[in-house]
Amino acid sequence: MIRKSALLLASVVIPSHALAQEAPQQPSSAEVEVSGDREEPANDDFHGAIYVTASGVDRLDVVAGTSVLSGMALQRESSGQVGDILANLPGVEASGFSPGASRPILRGFGGDRVRVLIDGIGTIDASGASDDHAVAVDPLIAERIEVLRGPAVLLYGSQAIGGAVNVITKRIPPGVPDEAFHADLLGGVDSATGLWEGGISLDTKVTDNIVFHVDGSYRNTDDIEIPGFAASDDLRADLLADAAEEEEEGELEEAEEFRDAANISGIVPNTYTETWSAGTGIAFFSGESNFGVSFDYYDTEYGVPGAPGVGHHHHGEEEHGEEDHDHDDEHGEEEGEEAVSIGLRRYRADFRANIDLGDGFFDSVQSRVGFSDYTHTEFEGAEVGTVFEVKGVEGRVELAQSRRGGWGGATGLQFSAQDFVATGAEAYIPPNNVESIALFTLQEFYFGPFELEAGARYENTEIEASTLGIQRDFDTVSASLGGGYTLFDDFRAGLNVSRTERAPTAAELFAEGPHIATQQFEIGNPALDIERSWGAEGYVRGEIGEVKVNASVYRNWFDDFIYLAGTGEEEDELPVFAFLQQDADQWGAEAQVTFPLIEGRDFSLLGDVRGAYTRVELDDGTNAPRVPPLSLYGALEGRWEHFDLRGEVEWYDSQTDVAPFETRTDGFTMVNASLGWHPFEGRENLTIIAQVDNIFDAEGRRHTSFTKDFVPMTGRNFKLTARASF
């Protein structure tokens, strides 16, 4: 299947290459920077332009509500996983399985309902199949990270009901720089994780139309420090009760093990990480056309934290628990068992070809293809346990329309193929092949103060599990319509409506066995139907004087919502969870308001307030699992010519609206502070940030995490980072 896919995509890209040498340059769809009527970006959190990567569309931020993290904000939120980096944006949370594995969650949806992209092409890994699988993206080489919502998401996949996250890099150079040589460097250390990280990116203008790029990074952390006990109050009470019961029965050794597990404090064992990456790329520019290619390698090893109560060891530390119930089942509970870790390596190649078509109806053809060879190996000590392998290709070709008055847009084709193989004792998903092809369009219309955006996508998905003799074929059609009206200046109000269809994933269809990340025996359902939903979102967005507002309320009505639910049964001493379908409702709201408090010649003080809330309720009256609670965020930032002083308060409510077999999560408050120094004129050549996160060493647990009851968030953390550009 991969071979057939490669031939199909090559037939599209190779002609583009030939044309690229004769036609003028058009920037890649992954690198077009669009700010509409907004100001140029500044290196802070309050004055950045909105960047949008969808080709053929000039102002997607107007209707889609794109959020962007770049500059100082990206430096301050720097982390090893993209989910943790974005967690403070409105409506965004992190899965937080461990420091080595954390996916973004948008409006309560995670997994394959959120597409994670690298320059507009999927990551082509196994991170969506399980929360203990890292996202194969190195944030250290990111120029910026975008969160896409609304009609524009249909450009990237009908699976992305929650939205899409696009990590923008320069691995294929986006254009010819003014300077002959450019370098970006980033380094950082911290106290609570023992962080040492560094990254470098170099761009060289070989000739007037050839640009060469190379980058590399390294990141290492130890087991994380925490303010109190690793186990939550409820879990700790259960462990101590088990210890008392064992003691009464005369099992003194077992009682001591339970008691030791309950009293683990100060660190979370087996939460270390080590990651490095390297990449290179080259691009050729001719007029308004260009062609480029890049290659990169990503390698990470990280510990899989174990639930307290079962003896695993990490670097000689005391017993700290089972990796989870799945590891409990497959690896056993014998004393002295080795710790579980994951080693991941990924080779990737990307190709880009953009062709200028002149002044006709279509002004350019923009194509992008990515190939990936991904291997994820679970180790118990030095022994290989389960190996997950993914080989895949994804490509897209877009025809960008010339703008005609108030009308513009893009129409395209997207194709992907992925071969998945899992071998070993915990291969709970059988080998499978997934192939899809899609046609999509996104159109914009402007009529004075009124803006209209319409998107549609047809997608055919074929999923085959040959060892089971099962093949499913799904045809999905999704459409969305968004309208906005400029009330005054740059302040708009509008409404988005959508009808989406999502095909089940291979894991939802074919899972059968103990699942490491979720600590449960998972059973898929090969008879699952397409998940369908109607959605509506109302928003206000823009500026009222110097105050910037971005707020929305939304609701989605699902038919045949696919979810994982407990059955009340057990298999091999594990609770059985099955993929089921029933109708569901989701509703919520999110908002961000930034405003100046003091504006002087030498000093300014700005405020930033954010909040988000979402609920997902099933038709039988129960709640969907791992839905984040109400969260509020407030910040004040003082700015001088060379300094920025920022204070933040993050507040999370307790989550008591829980699913069957799910535990409640206590609320918490964290206070952070940072001081940024820009020693040179322009504020961009060098930025040094000293920060303290979680100043009061509060205990916090993410309700979205499978491991929340034994992996709390990091305690007080002193961090120093430096970013240089020259």
XYZ file of C-alpha atoms in Angstrom, residues 50-537:
488
model
C -1.841 36.100 13.653
C -0.025 33.733 11.304
C -2.022 31.394 9.124
C -0.621 28.618 6.951
C -3.610 27.734 4.791
C -2.815 28.607 1.219
C -5.089 30.728 -0.931
C -6.772 32.278 2.086
C -5.749 35.699 3.290
C -7.398 36.112 6.687
C -8.284 32.760 8.214
C -7.734 34.184 11.680
C -10.891 36.263 11.250
C -13.345 33.356 11.164
C -11.307 30.371 12.331
C -10.009 31.835 15.578
C -6.400 30.767 15.159
C -4.162 30.926 18.238
C -0.394 31.262 17.861
C 2.548 30.776 20.212
C 5.846 32.327 19.131
C 8.676 34.573 20.293
C 9.022 35.113 24.030
C 5.852 33.168 24.829
C 7.184 30.091 23.019
C 10.534 30.452 24.780
C 8.912 30.780 28.205
C 6.602 27.778 27.685
C 9.400 25.641 26.234
C 8.926 21.938 26.996
C 9.747 18.577 25.495
C 6.190 17.838 24.316
C 3.886 20.064 22.292
C 0.897 19.424 24.585
C 2.650 20.934 27.602
C 3.773 23.974 25.598
C 0.223 24.913 24.557
C -1.559 24.117 27.835
C -2.035 27.772 28.875
C -3.881 28.799 25.710
C -7.678 29.141 26.083
C -9.433 25.865 25.363
C -6.169 23.906 25.225
C -5.053 21.282 27.736
C -2.380 18.574 27.795
C -2.823 14.816 28.104
C 0.079 14.890 30.583
C 0.756 11.140 30.675
C 4.388 11.832 31.604
C 7.112 14.406 30.831
C 8.018 12.277 27.805
C 4.504 11.915 26.363
C 1.919 14.714 26.310
C -0.475 15.465 23.432
C -2.581 18.625 23.057
C -6.269 18.423 24.002
C -8.573 20.968 22.330
C -11.980 21.715 23.828
C -11.892 18.421 25.722
C -10.974 16.297 22.688
C -7.656 14.496 22.293
C -6.143 11.531 20.495
C -7.005 11.333 16.804
C -9.727 13.993 17.202
C -6.862 16.537 17.221
C -4.501 16.519 14.237
C -0.884 17.368 15.037
C 0.950 18.626 11.949
C 4.501 19.527 10.989
C 4.379 22.269 8.364
C 0.894 21.191 7.320
C 1.598 17.433 7.087
C 0.719 14.919 9.819
C 3.332 13.608 12.228
C 2.835 10.061 10.814
C 3.473 8.347 14.141
C 1.555 6.289 16.710
C 0.952 9.079 19.236
C -2.786 9.179 18.567
C -3.210 5.491 19.412
C -2.144 5.741 23.063
C -1.344 8.443 25.588
C 1.984 6.845 26.538
C 3.235 7.394 22.969
C 5.218 10.610 22.523
C 4.408 13.042 19.720
C 7.352 12.784 17.308
C 7.899 16.543 17.110
C 10.851 18.481 18.496
C 9.520 21.822 19.811
C 13.064 23.203 20.098
C 13.194 23.688 16.319
C 9.721 25.281 16.046
C 9.451 28.818 14.705
C 5.898 29.032 15.983
C 3.003 26.739 16.868
C -0.536 27.369 15.620
C -3.830 26.076 16.963
C -6.459 25.963 14.203
C -10.219 25.842 14.696
C -13.292 26.492 12.586
C -13.822 25.893 8.836
C -10.080 25.922 8.075
C -9.582 22.608 9.891
C -11.263 20.796 6.979
C -8.095 21.498 4.988
C -6.258 19.018 7.194
C -8.655 16.166 7.930
C -12.197 15.229 8.862
C -10.813 13.442 11.943
C -9.875 16.811 13.483
C -13.201 17.528 15.209
C -11.372 19.217 18.090
C -9.047 21.187 15.821
C -5.487 21.004 14.547
C -2.067 21.958 15.897
C 0.503 22.993 13.291
C 4.195 23.177 14.235
C 5.953 25.520 11.810
C 9.657 24.928 11.120
C 12.254 26.245 8.663
C 13.626 22.827 7.674
C 12.632 23.522 4.092
C 13.661 27.196 3.864
C 10.558 29.378 3.315
C 12.329 32.049 1.285
C 15.619 33.665 0.331
C 16.947 35.642 3.317
C 18.414 39.113 2.975
C 21.560 38.012 4.801
C 24.078 35.439 3.601
C 24.005 33.558 6.904
C 21.505 33.383 9.762
C 21.655 31.471 13.045
C 19.162 30.873 15.864
C 20.293 29.360 19.159
C 18.321 28.292 22.234
C 19.538 26.919 25.554
C 17.970 26.283 28.949
C 18.368 24.734 32.399
C 15.977 24.245 35.308
C 15.898 22.932 38.873
C 12.825 20.692 39.232
C 13.586 18.363 36.327
C 17.358 18.781 36.026
C 16.825 20.133 32.514
C 19.709 20.692 30.117
C 18.653 21.650 26.607
C 20.137 23.293 23.577
C 19.234 23.805 19.954
C 20.746 25.469 16.907
C 19.339 26.369 13.498
C 21.504 27.645 10.622
C 20.416 29.043 7.247
C 22.879 29.852 4.474
C 22.210 31.569 1.164
C 24.288 29.389 -1.171
C 23.366 31.461 -4.235
C 20.730 34.075 -4.969
C 18.148 31.318 -5.451
C 19.393 28.395 -3.298
C 19.112 28.300 0.504
C 20.526 25.559 2.739
C 19.327 24.768 6.279
C 20.661 22.581 9.094
C 19.502 22.204 12.691
C 20.066 20.060 15.751
C 18.920 19.862 19.353
C 19.441 17.936 22.585
C 17.262 17.788 25.704
C 17.787 15.829 28.925
C 15.748 15.752 32.149
C 15.829 13.685 35.339
C 12.898 12.382 37.389
C 10.609 15.322 38.172
C 10.432 16.882 41.631
C 6.992 17.232 43.220
C 5.728 19.054 46.330
C 4.250 16.092 48.218
C 3.257 12.479 47.742
C 3.193 10.978 44.268
C -0.091 9.202 45.001
C -3.297 11.219 45.226
C -5.155 11.258 48.548
C -7.657 8.631 47.394
C -5.018 6.326 45.930
C -2.792 6.734 48.977
C -5.687 5.840 51.290
C -6.312 2.692 49.228
C -2.636 1.701 49.397
C -2.484 2.191 53.163
C -5.702 0.185 53.561
C -4.151 -2.605 51.477
C -1.064 -2.461 53.689
C -3.175 -2.797 56.833
C -5.075 -5.723 55.330
C -1.870 -7.531 54.360
C -0.462 -6.907 57.824
C -3.538 -8.419 59.472
C -3.087 -11.518 57.328
C 0.552 -11.819 58.392
C 1.961 -10.795 54.993
C 4.448 -8.318 56.447
C 6.629 -7.999 53.348
C 3.656 -7.212 51.102
C 2.337 -4.762 53.692
C 5.658 -2.929 53.698
C 5.637 -2.722 49.898
C 2.185 -1.110 49.893
C 3.234 1.279 52.641
C 6.426 2.263 50.813
C 4.435 2.848 47.625
C 1.973 5.086 49.468
C 4.820 7.143 50.940
C 6.768 7.903 47.752
C 7.276 11.667 47.846
C 9.522 14.418 46.537
C 9.976 12.888 43.070
C 8.053 10.752 40.601
C 10.366 7.827 39.777
C 10.984 6.860 36.178
C 9.975 10.181 34.628
C 13.337 10.964 33.013
C 13.638 11.961 29.336
C 16.437 12.216 26.792
C 15.784 13.552 23.295
C 17.872 14.648 20.361
C 17.128 15.554 16.781
C 18.922 16.616 13.621
C 17.632 17.916 10.336
C 18.735 19.436 7.076
C 16.975 20.945 4.101
C 17.520 22.838 0.899
C 15.243 24.970 -1.246
C 15.532 26.314 -4.779
C 13.693 29.516 -5.752
C 12.936 30.753 -9.250
C 10.768 33.816 -9.465
C 7.533 33.012 -7.669
C 8.046 29.230 -7.718
C 10.144 27.031 -5.474
C 11.109 23.464 -4.724
C 12.568 22.070 -1.514
C 13.422 18.905 0.338
C 14.349 18.099 3.935
C 15.454 15.101 5.980
C 15.371 14.753 9.736
C 15.922 12.271 12.528
C 14.167 12.308 15.907
C 15.227 10.111 18.825
C 13.829 10.033 22.343
C 13.954 7.766 25.368
C 11.711 8.318 28.366
C 10.521 6.548 31.466
C 6.968 5.276 31.791
C 5.888 6.060 35.377
C 4.322 3.191 37.245
C 1.268 3.223 39.481
C 2.415 2.819 43.122
C 2.106 -0.618 44.611
C 4.133 -2.818 42.277
C 7.916 -3.131 42.340
C 9.672 -1.495 39.398
C 13.059 0.120 39.703
C 14.712 3.012 37.898
C 18.433 3.605 38.265
C 18.506 1.788 41.596
C 15.705 3.762 43.197
C 13.215 2.167 45.567
C 10.204 0.310 44.242
C 7.731 2.693 42.789
C 4.945 0.766 41.200
C 3.590 -0.843 38.140
C 3.888 0.875 34.806
C 0.149 0.609 34.789
C -2.407 -2.179 34.959
C -1.467 -3.261 31.475
C 2.143 -3.641 32.496
C 0.856 -5.286 35.667
C -0.790 -7.891 33.479
C 1.976 -8.465 30.999
C 5.081 -7.814 33.076
C 3.812 -9.101 36.413
C 4.218 -7.760 39.919
C 7.305 -9.615 41.024
C 9.600 -7.775 43.377
C 12.637 -6.303 41.695
C 11.057 -6.030 38.260
C 12.807 -3.599 35.945
C 11.340 -0.211 35.125
C 9.528 0.267 31.847
C 10.901 2.779 29.362
C 10.198 3.695 25.757
C 12.724 4.249 23.003
C 11.428 6.037 19.914
C 13.186 6.841 16.687
C 11.764 8.408 13.558
C 13.271 9.105 10.133
C 11.370 11.583 7.998
C 11.662 13.173 4.567
C 9.577 16.099 3.298
C 9.205 17.524 -0.191
C 7.710 20.838 -1.289
C 6.953 22.115 -4.769
C 5.061 25.366 -5.386
C 4.332 26.579 -8.887
C 3.266 30.058 -9.966
C 0.505 29.960 -12.592
C 0.385 33.620 -13.473
C -2.776 35.707 -13.523
C -5.378 33.064 -14.342
C -8.198 31.793 -12.167
C -5.643 29.824 -10.126
C -2.479 31.701 -9.263
C -0.426 28.795 -7.883
C -0.172 25.053 -7.302
C 1.204 24.174 -3.891
C 2.216 20.627 -2.991
C 3.750 18.976 0.045
C 4.638 15.330 0.749
C 5.995 13.693 3.889
C 7.427 10.186 4.351
C 8.054 8.686 7.800
C 9.655 5.532 9.189
C 8.766 5.321 12.885
C 9.705 2.707 15.496
C 8.579 2.791 19.117
C 10.073 0.139 21.405
C 8.996 -0.604 24.941
C 11.741 -1.883 27.204
C 11.590 -3.577 30.578
C 15.068 -2.872 31.834
C 17.265 -3.847 28.880
C 14.801 -6.382 27.488
C 12.643 -5.555 24.486
C 8.937 -5.903 25.191
C 6.546 -4.556 22.549
C 7.604 -2.864 19.313
C 5.303 -0.524 17.352
C 6.293 0.262 13.767
C 4.654 2.808 11.487
C 5.662 3.446 7.900
C 3.620 6.080 6.179
C 3.278 8.749 3.552
C 1.019 11.792 3.406
C 0.711 14.366 0.674
C -1.442 17.278 -0.375
C -1.788 19.358 -3.521
C -3.654 22.663 -3.460
C -4.777 25.017 -6.188
C -4.764 28.518 -4.747
C -7.166 30.906 -6.444
C -6.326 34.399 -7.551
C -8.243 36.897 -5.479
C -11.099 38.382 -7.467
C -12.591 41.284 -5.628
C -13.756 39.857 -2.338
C -13.477 36.209 -3.370
C -10.532 33.889 -2.729
C -9.883 30.324 -1.737
C -8.094 27.038 -2.253
C -9.110 23.603 -3.508
C -7.052 20.473 -3.181
C -6.455 16.783 -2.793
C -4.937 14.989 0.182
C -3.714 11.402 0.308
C -2.232 9.267 3.060
C -1.265 5.651 3.625
C 0.037 4.076 6.798
C 1.211 0.566 7.668
C 1.086 -0.252 11.386
C 2.658 -3.337 12.982
C 2.893 -4.131 16.694
C 4.825 -7.172 17.917
C 5.343 -8.449 21.436
C 3.397 -9.470 24.513
C 1.372 -6.237 24.666
C 0.533 -5.808 20.990
C -3.110 -5.038 21.708
C -3.716 -3.577 18.227
C -3.283 -6.052 15.325
C -1.263 -5.141 12.216
C -3.319 -2.876 9.993
C -3.177 -0.698 6.908
C -4.996 2.610 6.631
C -5.354 4.442 3.329
C -7.331 7.597 2.688
C -7.919 10.053 -0.100
C -9.763 13.352 0.244
C -10.943 16.300 -1.803
C -11.401 19.620 -0.036
C -12.113 23.265 -0.654
C -12.120 26.420 1.429
C -13.631 29.629 0.058
C -13.693 33.198 1.383
C -16.042 36.015 0.467
C -15.851 39.634 1.620
C -18.718 42.076 1.176
C -17.716 45.274 2.911
C -17.984 44.601 6.636
C -19.358 41.078 6.108
C -17.058 38.054 5.761
C -18.088 34.544 4.786
C -15.965 31.395 4.870
C -17.154 28.009 3.590
C -15.355 24.681 3.662
C -16.177 21.175 2.447
C -14.336 17.855 2.464
C -15.041 14.412 1.041
C -12.832 11.616 2.363
C -12.634 7.894 1.676
C -10.864 5.807 4.329
C -10.002 2.131 3.989
C -8.859 0.249 7.104
C -7.691 -3.349 6.799
C -6.571 -5.789 9.496
C -5.369 -8.693 7.373
C -4.649 -11.029 10.303
C -8.302 -10.711 11.340
C -9.604 -10.918 7.792
C -11.490 -7.627 8.270
C -11.640 -4.614 5.969
C -13.801 -1.526 6.547
C -14.481 1.207 4.019
C -15.824 4.612 5.073
C -17.015 7.567 2.999
C -17.340 10.774 4.993
C -18.572 14.205 3.970
C -17.993 17.259 6.146
C -18.886 20.899 5.594
C -18.690 24.141 7.510
C -19.867 27.694 7.101
C -18.645 30.710 9.010
C -19.746 34.309 8.869
C -18.434 37.422 10.556
C -19.520 41.052 10.653
C -17.210 43.952 11.452
C -19.102 46.011 14.003
C -16.501 48.772 14.150
C -12.809 49.208 13.371
C -11.300 45.739 13.842
C -13.980 44.214 16.075
C -16.067 41.383 14.651
C -18.880 39.112 15.744
C -19.889 35.964 13.951
C -21.186 32.429 13.827
C -19.703 29.148 12.566
C -21.828 26.075 11.848
C -20.542 22.668 10.798
C -21.573 19.161 9.878
C -18.720 16.691 10.344
C -18.257 12.967 9.868
C -15.389 10.960 11.343
C -14.405 7.396 10.486
C -13.399 5.131 13.394
C -9.676 4.577 13.917
C -7.918 1.226 13.735
C -7.573 1.163 17.535
C -11.305 1.793 18.001
C -12.127 -0.999 15.577
C -9.567 -3.690 16.330
C -8.071 -3.228 19.832
C -8.000 -6.456 21.813
C -5.824 -6.797 24.895
C -4.139 -5.040 27.822
C -3.362 -1.383 27.102
C -0.251 0.005 28.787
C -1.245 3.657 28.961
C -4.825 3.312 30.136
C -4.337 0.483 32.657
C -7.234 -1.484 31.239
C -8.086 -4.355 28.927
C -9.380 -2.696 25.754
C -11.819 -4.264 23.327
C -12.482 -2.663 19.969
C -15.624 -3.033 17.911
C -15.151 -3.856 14.203
C -18.811 -2.913 13.601
C -18.466 0.744 14.669
C -20.245 3.225 12.421
C -19.196 6.702 11.292
C -19.343 9.335 14.040
C -21.411 12.348 12.951
C -21.968 15.735 14.533
C -23.615 19.112 14.082
C -21.764 22.043 15.597
C -22.304 25.744 16.186
C -19.982 28.433 17.522
